[in-house]
N, CA, C and O atoms as a printed pandas DataFrame, in Angstrom:
     atom_number atom_name residue_name chain_id  residue_number  x_coord  y_coord  z_coord
0              1         N          UNK        A               1    0.840   -1.191    0.000
1              2        CA          UNK        A               1    0.000    0.000    0.000
2              3         C          UNK        A               1    0.882    1.250    0.000
3              4         O          UNK        A               1    1.847    1.356    0.756
4              5         N          UNK        A               2    0.521    2.180   -0.862
5              6        CA          UNK        A               2    1.312    3.416   -0.983
6              7         C          UNK        A               2    1.171    4.275    0.270
7              8         O          UNK        A               2    0.147    4.257    0.952
8              9         N          UNK        A               3    2.217    5.017    0.544
9             10        CA          UNK        A               3    2.178    5.965    1.667
10            11         C          UNK        A               3    1.130    7.032    1.373
11            12         O          UNK        A               3    0.876    7.339    0.208
12            13         N          UNK        A               4    0.516    7.603    2.413
13            14        CA          UNK        A               4   -0.481    8.658    2.208
14            15         C          UNK        A               4    0.111    9.853    1.460
15            16         O          UNK        A               4    1.258   10.238    1.687
16            17         N          UNK        A               5   -0.694   10.431    0.563
17            18        CA          UNK        A               5   -0.273   11.585   -0.223
18            19         C          UNK        A               5   -0.796   12.866    0.427
19            20         O          UNK        A               5   -1.998   13.027    0.637
20            21         N          UNK        A               6    0.129   13.768    0.738
21            22        CA          UNK        A               6   -0.211   15.065    1.329
22            23         C          UNK        A               6   -0.005   16.136    0.258
23            24         O          UNK        A               6    1.079   16.246   -0.315
24            25         N          UNK        A               7   -1.047   16.925   -0.011
25            26        CA          UNK        A               7   -0.917   18.052   -0.922
26            27         C          UNK        A               7   -0.604   19.290   -0.096
27            28         O          UNK        A               7   -1.399   19.703    0.749
28            29         N          UNK        A               8    0.563   19.878   -0.347
29            30        CA          UNK        A               8    0.999   21.093    0.339
30            31         C          UNK        A               8    0.683   22.276   -0.575
31            32         O          UNK        A               8    1.232   22.388   -1.671
32            33         N          UNK        A               9   -0.210   23.159   -0.113
33            34        CA          UNK        A               9   -0.566   24.351   -0.875
34            35         C          UNK        A               9    0.068   25.542   -0.155
35            36         O          UNK        A               9   -0.458   26.042    0.839
36            37         N          UNK        A              10    1.207   25.978   -0.683
37            38        CA          UNK        A              10    2.047   26.978   -0.004
38            39         C          UNK        A              10    2.886   27.679   -1.064
39            40         O          UNK        A              10    3.343   27.043   -2.014
40            41         N          UNK        A              11    3.094   29.005   -0.907
41            42        CA          UNK        A              11    3.886   29.739   -1.893
42            43         C          UNK        A              11    5.278   30.144   -1.406
43            44         O          UNK        A              11    6.049   30.717   -2.174
44            45         N          UNK        A              12    5.611   29.861   -0.159
45            46        CA          UNK        A              12    6.926   30.219    0.384
46            47         C          UNK        A              12    7.905   29.055    0.140
47            48         O          UNK        A              12    7.764   27.995    0.750
48            49         N          UNK        A              13    8.902   29.249   -0.754
49            50        CA          UNK        A              13    9.820   28.152   -1.087
50            51         C          UNK        A              13   10.524   27.531    0.129
51            52         O          UNK        A              13   10.695   26.313    0.186
52            53         N          UNK        A              14   10.931   28.358    1.096
53            54        CA          UNK        A              14   11.622   27.820    2.278
54            55         C          UNK        A              14   10.692   26.924    3.091
55            56         O          UNK        A              14   11.108   25.879    3.590
56            57         N          UNK        A              15    9.439   27.334    3.221
57            58        CA          UNK        A              15    8.469   26.533    3.978
58            59         C          UNK        A              15    8.108   25.256    3.223
59            60         O          UNK        A              15    7.897   24.210    3.837
60            61         N          UNK        A              16    8.036   25.337    1.894
61            62        CA          UNK        A              16    7.781   24.137    1.085
62            63         C          UNK        A              16    8.878   23.115    1.345
63            64         O          UNK        A              16    8.599   21.937    1.570
64            65         N          UNK        A              17   10.127   23.572    1.313
65            66        CA          UNK        A              17   11.277   22.677    1.549
66            67         C          UNK        A              17   11.190   22.040    2.929
67            68         O          UNK        A              17   11.376   20.832    3.071
68            69         N          UNK        A              18   10.906   22.854    3.948
69            70        CA          UNK        A              18   10.787   22.352    5.322
70            71         C          UNK        A              18    9.672   21.303    5.423
71            72         O          UNK        A              18    9.868   20.235    6.004
72            73         N          UNK        A              19    8.512   21.613    4.857
73            74        CA          UNK        A              19    7.379   20.689    4.931
74            75         C          UNK        A              19    7.664   19.398    4.171
75            76         O          UNK        A              19    7.405   18.308    4.681
76            77         N          UNK        A              20    8.195   19.514    2.956
77            78        CA          UNK        A              20    8.512   18.311    2.169
78            79         C          UNK        A              20    9.488   17.409    2.917
79            80         O          UNK        A              20    9.278   16.200    3.015
80            81         N          UNK        A              21   10.548   18.001    3.437
81            82        CA          UNK        A              21   11.556   17.235    4.156
82            83         C          UNK        A              21   10.928   16.479    5.335
83            84         O          UNK        A              21   11.137   15.275    5.485
84            85         N          UNK        A              22   10.165   17.184    6.161
85            86        CA          UNK        A              22    9.582   16.563    7.355
86            87         C          UNK        A              22    8.493   15.550    7.015
87            88         O          UNK        A              22    8.393   14.511    7.667
88            89         N          UNK        A              23    7.686   15.836    6.013
89            90        CA          UNK        A              23    6.633   14.894    5.617
90            91         C          UNK        A              23    7.236   13.610    5.048
91            92         O          UNK        A              23    6.817   12.510    5.407
92            93         N          UNK        A              24    8.220   13.754    4.162
93            94        CA          UNK        A              24    8.843   12.574    3.560
94            95         C          UNK        A              24    9.600   11.768    4.615
95            96         O          UNK        A              24    9.598   10.538    4.578
96            97         N          UNK        A              25   10.240   12.453    5.542
97            98        CA          UNK        A              25   10.938   11.772    6.632
98            99         C          UNK        A              25    9.967   10.982    7.501
99           100         O          UNK        A              25   10.327    9.942    8.054
100          101         N          UNK        A              26    8.729   11.478    7.623
101          102        CA          UNK        A              26    7.710   10.813    8.433
102          103         C          UNK        A              26    6.975    9.717    7.649
103          104         O          UNK        A              26    6.066    9.078    8.179
104          105         N          UNK        A              27    7.367    9.503    6.394
105          106        CA          UNK        A              27    6.792    8.401    5.624
106          107         C          UNK        A              27    5.643    8.776    4.706
107          108         O          UNK        A              27    4.934    7.896    4.218
108          109         N          UNK        A              28    5.443   10.066    4.461
109          110        CA          UNK        A              28    4.367   10.504    3.568
110          111         C          UNK        A              28    4.921   10.812    2.182
111          112         O          UNK        A              28    6.100   11.128    2.023
112          113         N          UNK        A              29    4.052   10.716    1.187
113          114        CA          UNK        A              29    4.366   11.237   -0.138
114          115         C          UNK        A              29    3.881   12.683   -0.153
115          116         O          UNK        A              29    2.941   13.040    0.557
116          117         N          UNK        A              30    4.526   13.505   -0.963
117          118        CA          UNK        A              30    4.251   14.937   -0.912
118          119         C          UNK        A              30    4.081   15.485   -2.323
119          120         O          UNK        A              30    4.895   15.217   -3.206
120          121         N          UNK        A              31    3.015   16.256   -2.525
121          122        CA          UNK        A              31    2.819   17.007   -3.765
122          123         C          UNK        A              31    2.712   18.471   -3.364
123          124         O          UNK        A              31    2.253   18.783   -2.265
124          125         N          UNK        A              32    3.133   19.370   -4.247
125          126        CA          UNK        A              32    3.154   20.790   -3.922
126          127         C          UNK        A              32    2.415   21.589   -4.984
127          128         O          UNK        A              32    2.561   21.346   -6.182
128          129         N          UNK        A              33    1.619   22.546   -4.523
129          130        CA          UNK        A              33    0.988   23.531   -5.398
130          131         C          UNK        A              33    1.291   24.898   -4.798
131          132         O          UNK        A              33    1.120   25.105   -3.597
132          133         N          UNK        A              34    1.743   25.833   -5.635
133          134        CA          UNK        A              34    2.150   27.140   -5.118
134          135         C          UNK        A              34    1.087   28.217   -5.288
135          136         O          UNK        A              34    1.302   29.363   -4.893
136          137         N          UNK        A              35   -0.066   27.862   -5.873
137          138        CA          UNK        A              35   -1.175   28.813   -5.944
138          139         C          UNK        A              35   -2.491   28.033   -5.943
139          140         O          UNK        A              35   -2.512   26.810   -6.083
140          141         N          UNK        A              36   -3.581   28.774   -5.783
141          142        CA          UNK        A              36   -4.882   28.147   -5.645
142          143         C          UNK        A              36   -5.331   27.368   -6.867
143          144         O          UNK        A              36   -5.893   26.281   -6.734
144          145         N          UNK        A              37   -5.090   27.910   -8.061
145          146        CA          UNK        A              37   -5.527   27.225   -9.286
146          147         C          UNK        A              37   -4.760   25.921   -9.483
147          148         O          UNK        A              37   -5.342   24.894   -9.832
148          149         N          UNK        A              38   -3.451   25.973   -9.257
149          150        CA          UNK        A              38   -2.608   24.784   -9.362
150          151         C          UNK        A              38   -3.089   23.718   -8.370
151          152         O          UNK        A              38   -3.137   22.534   -8.701
152          153         N          UNK        A              39   -3.441   24.142   -7.165
153          154        CA          UNK        A              39   -3.896   23.210   -6.122
154          155         C          UNK        A              39   -5.193   22.517   -6.531
155          156         O          UNK        A              39   -5.339   21.309   -6.348
156          157         N          UNK        A              40   -6.125   23.274   -7.078
157          158        CA          UNK        A              40   -7.410   22.721   -7.492
158          159         C          UNK        A              40   -7.225   21.689   -8.602
159          160         O          UNK        A              40   -7.814   20.609   -8.561
160          161         N          UNK        A              41   -6.416   22.024   -9.578
161          162        CA          UNK        A              41   -6.149   21.101  -10.692
162          163         C          UNK        A              41   -5.495   19.832  -10.172
163          164         O          UNK        A              41   -5.922   18.726  -10.505
164          165         N          UNK        A              42   -4.451   19.989   -9.349
165          166        CA          UNK        A              42   -3.724   18.830   -8.835
166          167         C          UNK        A              42   -4.636   17.935   -8.002
167          168         O          UNK        A              42   -4.630   16.714   -8.160
168          169         N          UNK        A              43   -5.413   18.539   -7.121
169          170        CA          UNK        A              43   -6.264   17.753   -6.218
170          171         C          UNK        A              43   -7.342   16.993   -6.976
171          172         O          UNK        A              43   -7.714   15.888   -6.581
172          173         N          UNK        A              44   -7.850   17.573   -8.064
173          174        CA          UNK        A              44   -8.878   16.881   -8.847
174          175         C          UNK        A              44   -8.273   15.761   -9.689
175          176         O          UNK        A              44   -8.915   14.733   -9.903
176          177         N          UNK        A              45   -7.036   15.952  -10.172
177          178        CA          UNK        A              45   -6.372   14.927  -10.977
178          179         C          UNK        A              45   -5.914   13.749  -10.118
179          180         O          UNK        A              45   -6.112   12.589  -10.479
180          181         N          UNK        A              46   -5.307   14.061   -8.993
181          182        CA          UNK        A              46   -4.789   13.032   -8.075
182          183         C          UNK        A              46   -5.250   13.400   -6.671
183          184         O          UNK        A              46   -4.532   14.093   -5.951
184          185         N          UNK        A              47   -6.446   12.944   -6.264
185          186        CA          UNK        A              47   -6.944   13.325   -4.933
186          187         C          UNK        A              47   -5.980   12.907   -3.817
187          188         O          UNK        A              47   -5.614   11.736   -3.709
188          189         N          UNK        A              48   -5.574   13.873   -2.993
189          190        CA          UNK        A              48   -4.655   13.566   -1.896
190          191         C          UNK        A              48   -5.400   12.930   -0.720
191          192         O          UNK        A              48   -6.630   12.929   -0.672
192          193         N          UNK        A              49   -4.635   12.395    0.217
193          194        CA          UNK        A              49   -5.222   11.847    1.448
194          195         C          UNK        A              49   -5.462   12.958    2.466
195          196         O          UNK        A              49   -6.311   12.822    3.347
196          197         N          UNK        A              50   -4.704   14.073    2.344
197          198        CA          UNK        A              50   -4.842   15.211    3.242
198          199         C          UNK        A              50   -4.262   16.435    2.550
199          200         O          UNK        A              50   -3.342   16.320    1.740
200          201         N          UNK        A              51   -4.804   17.613    2.873
201          202        CA          UNK        A              51   -4.322   18.862    2.278
202          203         C          UNK        A              51   -3.833   19.793    3.387
203          204         O          UNK        A              51   -4.540   20.030    4.367
204          205         N          UNK        A              52   -2.610   20.321    3.222
205          206        CA          UNK        A              52   -2.091   21.395    4.073
206          207         C          UNK        A              52   -2.266   22.675    3.265
207          208         O          UNK        A              52   -1.708   22.812    2.176
208          209         N          UNK        A              53   -3.039   23.605    3.799
209          210        CA          UNK        A              53   -3.481   24.748    3.007
210          211         C          UNK        A              53   -3.139   26.077    3.675
211          212         O          UNK        A              53   -3.583   26.362    4.788
212          213         N          UNK        A              54   -2.338   26.886    2.973
213          214        CA          UNK        A              54   -2.046   28.243    3.441
214          215         C          UNK        A              54   -3.215   29.145    3.059
215          216         O          UNK        A              54   -3.831   28.952    2.010
216          217         N          UNK        A              55   -3.521   30.121    3.895
217          218        CA          UNK        A              55   -4.625   31.049    3.631
218          219         C          UNK        A              55   -4.244   32.030    2.519
219          220         O          UNK        A              55   -5.015   32.266    1.588
220          221         N          UNK        A              56   -3.028   32.602    2.637
221          222        CA          UNK        A              56   -2.621   33.671    1.731
222          223         C          UNK        A              56   -1.720   33.129    0.628
223          224         O          UNK        A              56   -0.495   33.100    0.754
224          225         N          UNK        A              57   -2.362   32.703   -0.453
225          226        CA          UNK        A              57   -1.648   32.164   -1.613
226          227         C          UNK        A              57   -2.109   32.918   -2.860
227          228         O          UNK        A              57   -3.193   33.501   -2.864
228          229         N          UNK        A              58   -1.290   32.910   -3.922
229          230        CA          UNK        A              58   -1.663   33.625   -5.146
230          231         C          UNK        A              58   -2.885   33.006   -5.854
231          232         O          UNK        A              58   -3.180   31.821   -5.692
232          233         N          UNK        A              59   -3.570   33.822   -6.625
233          234        CA          UNK        A              59   -4.667   33.490   -7.539
234          235         C          UNK        A              59   -6.000   33.149   -6.883
235          236         O          UNK        A              59   -7.051   33.431   -7.460
236          237         N          UNK        A              60   -5.988   32.559   -5.711
237          238        CA          UNK        A              60   -7.226   32.218   -5.019
238          239         C          UNK        A              60   -6.869   32.035   -3.545
239          240         O          UNK        A              60   -5.928   31.306   -3.233
240          241         N          UNK        A              61   -7.592   32.672   -2.638
241          242        CA          UNK        A              61   -7.240   32.557   -1.226
242          243         C          UNK        A              61   -7.462   31.120   -0.735
243          244         O          UNK        A              61   -8.252   30.368   -1.307
244          245         N          UNK        A              62   -6.763   30.766    0.311
245          246        CA          UNK        A              62   -6.952   29.447    0.911
246          247         C          UNK        A              62   -8.384   29.221    1.370
247          248         O          UNK        A              62   -8.885   28.097    1.328
248          249         N          UNK        A              63   -9.046   30.295    1.810
249          250        CA          UNK        A              63  -10.444   30.189    2.240
250          251         C          UNK        A              63  -11.338   29.813    1.056
251          252         O          UNK        A              63  -12.177   28.919    1.167
252          253         N          UNK        A              64  -11.157   30.489   -0.063
253          254        CA          UNK        A              64  -11.961   30.174   -1.256
254          255         C          UNK        A              64  -11.641   28.771   -1.756
255          256         O          UNK        A              64  -12.538   28.034   -2.167
256          257         N          UNK        A              65  -10.375   28.405   -1.721
257          258        CA          UNK        A              65   -9.962   27.069   -2.148
258          259         C          UNK        A              65  -10.597   26.002   -1.254
259          260         O          UNK        A              65  -11.062   24.973   -1.743
260          261         N          UNK        A              66  -10.612   26.251    0.037
261          262        CA          UNK        A              66  -11.239   25.329    0.990
262          263         C          UNK        A              66  -12.725   25.141    0.628
263          264         O          UNK        A              66  -13.228   24.018    0.620
264          265         N          UNK        A              67  -13.415   26.248    0.331
265          266        CA          UNK        A              67  -14.835   26.163   -0.086
266          267         C          UNK        A              67  -14.988   25.292   -1.327
267          268         O          UNK        A              67  -15.901   24.470   -1.408
268          269         N          UNK        A              68  -14.094   25.476   -2.291
269          270        CA          UNK        A              68  -14.173   24.699   -3.533
270          271         C          UNK        A              68  -13.916   23.218   -3.276
271          272         O          UNK        A              68  -14.592   22.359   -3.842
272          273         N          UNK        A              69  -12.937   22.921   -2.421
273          274        CA          UNK        A              69  -12.681   21.512   -2.071
274          275         C          UNK        A              69  -13.929   20.897   -1.439
275          276         O          UNK        A              69  -14.293   19.765   -1.758
276          277         N          UNK        A              70  -14.576   21.632   -0.555
277          278        CA          UNK        A              70  -15.755   21.105    0.152
278          279         C          UNK        A              70  -16.960   20.935   -0.770
279          280         O          UNK        A              70  -17.851   20.140   -0.470
280          281         N          UNK        A              71  -17.004   21.665   -1.888
281          282        CA          UNK        A              71  -18.095   21.522   -2.859
282          283         C          UNK        A              71  -17.829   20.407   -3.862
283          284         O          UNK        A              71  -18.749   19.980   -4.560
284          285         N          UNK        A              72  -16.600   19.929   -3.948
285          286        CA          UNK        A              72  -16.227   18.909   -4.929
286          287         C          UNK        A              72  -16.526   17.509   -4.388
287          288         O          UNK        A              72  -16.004   17.135   -3.338
288          289         N          UNK        A              73  -17.364   16.725   -5.092
289          290        CA          UNK        A              73  -17.694   15.379   -4.606
290          291         C          UNK        A              73  -16.457   14.501   -4.342
291          292         O          UNK        A              73  -16.453   13.703   -3.404
292          293         N          UNK        A              74  -15.412   14.649   -5.168
293          294        CA          UNK        A              74  -14.228   13.799   -4.989
294          295         C          UNK        A              74  -13.299   14.285   -3.884
295          296         O          UNK        A              74  -12.416   13.545   -3.451
296          297         N          UNK        A              75  -13.490   15.534   -3.417
297          298        CA          UNK        A              75  -12.563   16.106   -2.431
298          299         C          UNK        A              75  -13.232   16.508   -1.124
299          300         O          UNK        A              75  -12.538   16.852   -0.167
300          301         N          UNK        A              76  -14.555   16.476   -1.056
301          302        CA          UNK        A              76  -15.246   17.030    0.115
302          303         C          UNK        A              76  -14.910   16.324    1.418
303          304         O          UNK        A              76  -15.052   16.925    2.483
304          305         N          UNK        A              77  -14.469   15.067    1.375
305          306        CA          UNK        A              77  -14.154   14.346    2.605
306          307         C          UNK        A              77  -12.652   14.333    2.925
307          308         O          UNK        A              77  -12.244   13.775    3.944
308          309         N          UNK        A              78  -11.836   14.940    2.069
309          310        CA          UNK        A              78  -10.388   14.970    2.303
310          311         C          UNK        A              78  -10.105   15.932    3.459
311          312         O          UNK        A              78  -10.531   17.086    3.413
312          313         N          UNK        A              79   -9.387   15.473    4.501
313          314        CA          UNK        A              79   -9.063   16.364    5.618
314          315         C          UNK        A              79   -8.200   17.547    5.161
315          316         O          UNK        A              79   -7.299   17.397    4.336
316          317         N          UNK        A              80   -8.497   18.715    5.714
317          318        CA          UNK        A              80   -7.752   19.940    5.389
318          319         C          UNK        A              80   -7.237   20.555    6.696
319          320         O          UNK        A              80   -7.992   20.765    7.646
320          321         N          UNK        A              81   -5.927   20.836    6.713
321          322        CA          UNK        A              81   -5.331   21.583    7.821
322          323         C          UNK        A              81   -4.878   22.916    7.260
323          324         O          UNK        A              81   -4.023   22.965    6.375
324          325         N          UNK        A              82   -5.445   23.995    7.771
325          326        CA          UNK        A              82   -4.960   25.318    7.370
326          327         C          UNK        A              82   -3.687   25.595    8.160
327          328         O          UNK        A              82   -3.662   25.469    9.385
328          329         N          UNK        A              83   -2.630   25.976    7.442
329          330        CA          UNK        A              83   -1.340   26.319    8.046
330          331         C          UNK        A              83   -1.066   27.754    7.619
331          332         O          UNK        A              83   -0.694   28.004    6.473
332          333         N          UNK        A              84   -1.251   28.697    8.542
333          334        CA          UNK        A              84   -1.232   30.099    8.146
334          335         C          UNK        A              84   -0.706   31.008    9.244
335          336         O          UNK        A              84   -0.705   30.654   10.423
336          337         N          UNK        A              85   -0.260   32.182    8.835
337          338        CA          UNK        A              85    0.195   33.197    9.787
338          339         C          UNK        A              85   -0.983   33.942   10.407
339          340         O          UNK        A              85   -0.802   34.683   11.374
340          341         N          UNK        A              86   -2.185   33.757    9.866
341          342        CA          UNK        A              86   -3.362   34.469   10.376
342          343         C          UNK        A              86   -3.820   33.797   11.665
343          344         O          UNK        A              86   -4.500   32.772   11.643
344          345         N          UNK        A              87   -3.435   34.395   12.783
345          346        CA          UNK        A              87   -3.658   33.762   14.077
346          347         C          UNK        A              87   -4.756   34.355   14.931
347          348         O          UNK        A              87   -4.987   33.880   16.044
348          349         N          UNK        A              88   -5.439   35.375   14.449
349          350        CA          UNK        A              88   -6.514   35.975   15.243
350          351         C          UNK        A              88   -7.654   34.980   15.424
351          352         O          UNK        A              88   -7.897   34.134   14.563
352          353         N          UNK        A              89   -8.352   35.090   16.555
353          354        CA          UNK        A              89   -9.464   34.176   16.831
354          355         C          UNK        A              89  -10.488   34.194   15.693
355          356         O          UNK        A              89  -10.967   33.135   15.286
356          357         N          UNK        A              90  -10.827   35.359   15.181
357          358        CA          UNK        A              90  -11.813   35.456   14.093
358          359         C          UNK        A              90  -11.338   34.706   12.850
359          360         O          UNK        A              90  -12.144   34.087   12.156
360          361         N          UNK        A              91  -10.028   34.758   12.563
361          362        CA          UNK        A              91   -9.478   34.030   11.416
362          363         C          UNK        A              91   -9.573   32.526   11.633
363          364         O          UNK        A              91   -9.955   31.787   10.725
364          365         N          UNK        A              92   -9.227   32.073   12.831
365          366        CA          UNK        A              92   -9.297   30.639   13.130
366          367         C          UNK        A              92  -10.731   30.137   12.988
367          368         O          UNK        A              92  -10.974   29.078   12.409
368          369         N          UNK        A              93  -11.674   30.906   13.521
369          370        CA          UNK        A              93  -13.089   30.515   13.430
370          371         C          UNK        A              93  -13.528   30.472   11.968
371          372         O          UNK        A              93  -14.190   29.524   11.546
372          373         N          UNK        A              94  -13.163   31.493   11.197
373          374        CA          UNK        A              94  -13.551   31.522    9.780
374          375         C          UNK        A              94  -12.969   30.333    9.026
375          376         O          UNK        A              94  -13.656   29.716    8.212
376          377         N          UNK        A              95  -11.710   30.009    9.293
377          378        CA          UNK        A              95  -11.075   28.861    8.635
378          379         C          UNK        A              95  -11.800   27.565    8.942
379          380         O          UNK        A              95  -12.074   26.770    8.043
380          381         N          UNK        A              96  -12.109   27.354   10.201
381          382        CA          UNK        A              96  -12.792   26.124   10.603
382          383         C          UNK        A              96  -14.222   26.083   10.075
383          384         O          UNK        A              96  -14.695   25.033    9.640
384          385         N          UNK        A              97  -14.908   27.219   10.112
385          386        CA          UNK        A              97  -16.289   27.248    9.622
386          387         C          UNK        A              97  -16.365   27.109    8.102
387          388         O          UNK        A              97  -17.394   26.692    7.571
388          389         N          UNK        A              98  -15.303   27.449    7.410
389          390        CA          UNK        A              98  -15.267   27.294    5.952
390          391         C          UNK        A              98  -15.080   25.837    5.557
391          392         O          UNK        A              98  -15.384   25.454    4.427
392          393         N          UNK        A              99  -14.582   25.021    6.481
393          394        CA          UNK        A              99  -14.437   23.603    6.168
394          395         C          UNK        A              99  -13.118   22.976    6.557
395          396         O          UNK        A              99  -12.937   21.772    6.377
396          397         N          UNK        A             100  -12.178   23.767    7.092
397          398        CA          UNK        A             100  -10.914   23.170    7.541
398          399         C          UNK        A             100  -11.178   22.272    8.752
399          400         O          UNK        A             100  -12.040   22.560    9.582
400          401         N          UNK        A             101  -10.419   21.184    8.830
401          402        CA          UNK        A             101  -10.562   20.252    9.947
402          403         C          UNK        A             101   -9.670   20.626   11.122
403          404         O          UNK        A             101   -9.929   20.235   12.260
404          405         N          UNK        A             102   -8.620   21.385   10.839
405          406        CA          UNK        A             102   -7.696   21.819   11.879
406          407         C          UNK        A             102   -7.069   23.125   11.407
407          408         O          UNK        A             102   -7.153   23.476   10.230
408          409         N          UNK        A             103   -6.440   23.840   12.335
409          410        CA          UNK        A             103   -5.895   25.162   12.038
410          411         C          UNK        A             103   -4.587   25.290   12.805
411          412         O          UNK        A             103   -4.578   25.229   14.034
412          413         N          UNK        A             104   -3.481   25.467   12.084
413          414        CA          UNK        A             104   -2.161   25.572   12.694
414          415         C          UNK        A             104   -1.574   26.931   12.327
415          416         O          UNK        A             104   -1.566   27.319   11.158
416          417         N          UNK        A             105   -1.085   27.647   13.331
417          418        CA          UNK        A             105   -0.565   28.996   13.123
418          419         C          UNK        A             105    0.955   28.957   12.949
419          420         O          UNK        A             105    1.660   28.296   13.712
420          421         N          UNK        A             106    1.448   29.672   11.934
421          422        CA          UNK        A             106    2.894   29.810   11.707
422          423         C          UNK        A             106    3.439   30.815   12.709
423          424         O          UNK        A             106    2.745   31.779   13.029
424          425         N          UNK        A             107    4.641   30.633   13.212
425          426        CA          UNK        A             107    5.476   29.436   13.045
426          427         C          UNK        A             107    4.921   28.269   13.852
427          428         O          UNK        A             107    4.201   28.466   14.831
428          429         N          UNK        A             108    5.258   27.061   13.437
429          430        CA          UNK        A             108    4.716   25.864   14.072
430          431         C          UNK        A             108    5.825   24.835   14.242
431          432         O          UNK        A             108    6.898   24.951   13.650
432          433         N          UNK        A             109    5.549   23.840   15.048
433          434        CA          UNK        A             109    6.478   22.724   15.242
434          435         C          UNK        A             109    6.188   21.663   14.182
435          436         O          UNK        A             109    5.066   21.160   14.119
436          437         N          UNK        A             110    7.167   21.309   13.347
437          438        CA          UNK        A             110    6.925   20.256   12.355
438          439         C          UNK        A             110    6.462   18.940   12.995
439          440         O          UNK        A             110    5.633   18.231   12.425
440          441         N          UNK        A             111    6.999   18.613   14.182
441          442        CA          UNK        A             111    6.601   17.369   14.848
442          443         C          UNK        A             111    5.137   17.415   15.266
443          444         O          UNK        A             111    4.425   16.418   15.143
444          445         N          UNK        A             112    4.681   18.566   15.761
445          446        CA          UNK        A             112    3.272   18.690   16.135
446          447         C          UNK        A             112    2.381   18.604   14.898
447          448         O          UNK        A             112    1.323   17.976   14.934
448          449         N          UNK        A             113    2.806   19.229   13.813
449          450        CA          UNK        A             113    2.032   19.165   12.578
450          451         C          UNK        A             113    1.909   17.722   12.095
451          452         O          UNK        A             113    0.824   17.303   11.693
452          453         N          UNK        A             114    2.991   16.961   12.126
453          454        CA          UNK        A             114    2.964   15.538   11.729
454          455         C          UNK        A             114    1.987   14.775   12.624
455          456         O          UNK        A             114    1.221   13.947   12.130
456          457         N          UNK        A             115    2.003   15.040   13.923
457          458        CA          UNK        A             115    1.083   14.365   14.847
458          459         C          UNK        A             115   -0.367   14.708   14.504
459          460         O          UNK        A             115   -1.233   13.833   14.544
460          461         N          UNK        A             116   -0.640   15.962   14.171
461          462        CA          UNK        A             116   -1.998   16.370   13.784
462          463         C          UNK        A             116   -2.422   15.681   12.483
463          464         O          UNK        A             116   -3.566   15.245   12.350
464          465         N          UNK        A             117   -1.496   15.587   11.529
465          466        CA          UNK        A             117   -1.782   14.899   10.259
466          467         C          UNK        A             117   -2.137   13.443   10.534
467          468         O          UNK        A             117   -3.139   12.934   10.031
468          469         N          UNK        A             118   -1.317   12.781   11.329
469          470        CA          UNK        A             118   -1.578   11.360   11.633
470          471         C          UNK        A             118   -2.925   11.174   12.327
471          472         O          UNK        A             118   -3.656   10.231   12.027
472          473         N          UNK        A             119   -3.254   12.078   13.258
473          474        CA          UNK        A             119   -4.535   11.988   13.977
474          475         C          UNK        A             119   -5.708   12.133   13.007
475          476         O          UNK        A             119   -6.670   11.368   13.075
476          477         N          UNK        A             120   -5.629   13.109   12.108
477          478        CA          UNK        A             120   -6.712   13.300   11.137
478          479         C          UNK        A             120   -6.823   12.112   10.189
479          480         O          UNK        A             120   -7.931   11.686    9.865
480          481         N          UNK        A             121   -5.693   11.572    9.739
481          482        CA          UNK        A             121   -5.729   10.423    8.840
482          483         C          UNK        A             121   -6.297    9.189    9.538
483          484         O          UNK        A             121   -7.009    8.400    8.917
484          485         N          UNK        A             122   -5.987    9.020   10.818
485          486        CA          UNK        A             122   -6.550    7.874   11.573
486          487         C          UNK        A             122   -8.072    7.942   11.593
487          488         O          UNK        A             122   -8.748    6.924   11.444
488          489         N          UNK        A             123   -8.606    9.146   11.778
489          490        CA          UNK        A             123  -10.066    9.303   11.832
490          491         C          UNK        A             123  -10.712    9.220   10.458
491          492         O          UNK        A             123  -11.792    8.646   10.319
492          493         N          UNK        A             124  -10.062    9.790    9.430
493          494        CA          UNK        A             124  -10.678    9.839    8.108
494          495         C          UNK        A             124  -10.495    8.550    7.322
495          496         O          UNK        A             124  -11.341    8.193    6.501
496          497         N          UNK        A             125   -9.396    7.856    7.571
497          498        CA          UNK        A             125   -9.097    6.615    6.832
498          499         C          UNK        A             125   -8.501    5.602    7.790
499          500         O          UNK        A             125   -7.289    5.386    7.792
500          501         N          UNK        A             126   -9.353    4.970    8.616
501          502        CA          UNK        A             126   -8.854    4.067    9.662
502          503         C          UNK        A             126   -7.908    2.968    9.167
503          504         O          UNK        A             126   -7.050    2.522    9.929
504          505         N          UNK        A             127   -8.039    2.522    7.921
505          506        CA          UNK        A             127   -7.186    1.447    7.410
506          507         C          UNK        A             127   -5.831    1.906    6.933
507          508         O          UNK        A             127   -4.964    1.081    6.645
508          509         N          UNK        A             128   -5.632    3.209    6.843
509          510        CA          UNK        A             128   -4.399    3.764    6.306
510          511         C          UNK        A             128   -3.291    3.654    7.356
511          512         O          UNK        A             128   -3.485    4.006    8.520
512          513         N          UNK        A             129   -2.129    3.162    6.927
513          514        CA          UNK        A             129   -1.014    3.076    7.879
514          515         C          UNK        A             129   -0.085    4.259    7.661
515          516         O          UNK        A             129    0.296    4.566    6.532
516          517         N          UNK        A             130    0.280    4.931    8.774
517          518        CA          UNK        A             130    1.208    6.069    8.651
518          519         C          UNK        A             130    2.374    5.872    9.584
519          520         O          UNK        A             130    3.270    6.714    9.638
């Protein structure tokens, strides 16, 4: 069985490198989209097991992208973790109410993020080994 595929939607090259390194080290496969349109195309072509989604990305905000994922029959059940610098309570509430399953504020601990990913995957896909 293939390792779970995580779609990283992020436009900061340094953060992409950090996330890819830590995800692959933890046994995940990793795909990257640097803007909202790229993310939508990639997710529809190869549905990921989980999406890490930045709020502030080019072409389409993470919030709008989250709405689109939730409206898509093939993606509506895919867990989404928003990973963003927007840390105000109102932002966290908006992210969760838009459809994100979890909300992580930058800067974050890569180990904690991996633990959150594993927890969400256990609930969404009990048979998946991580």
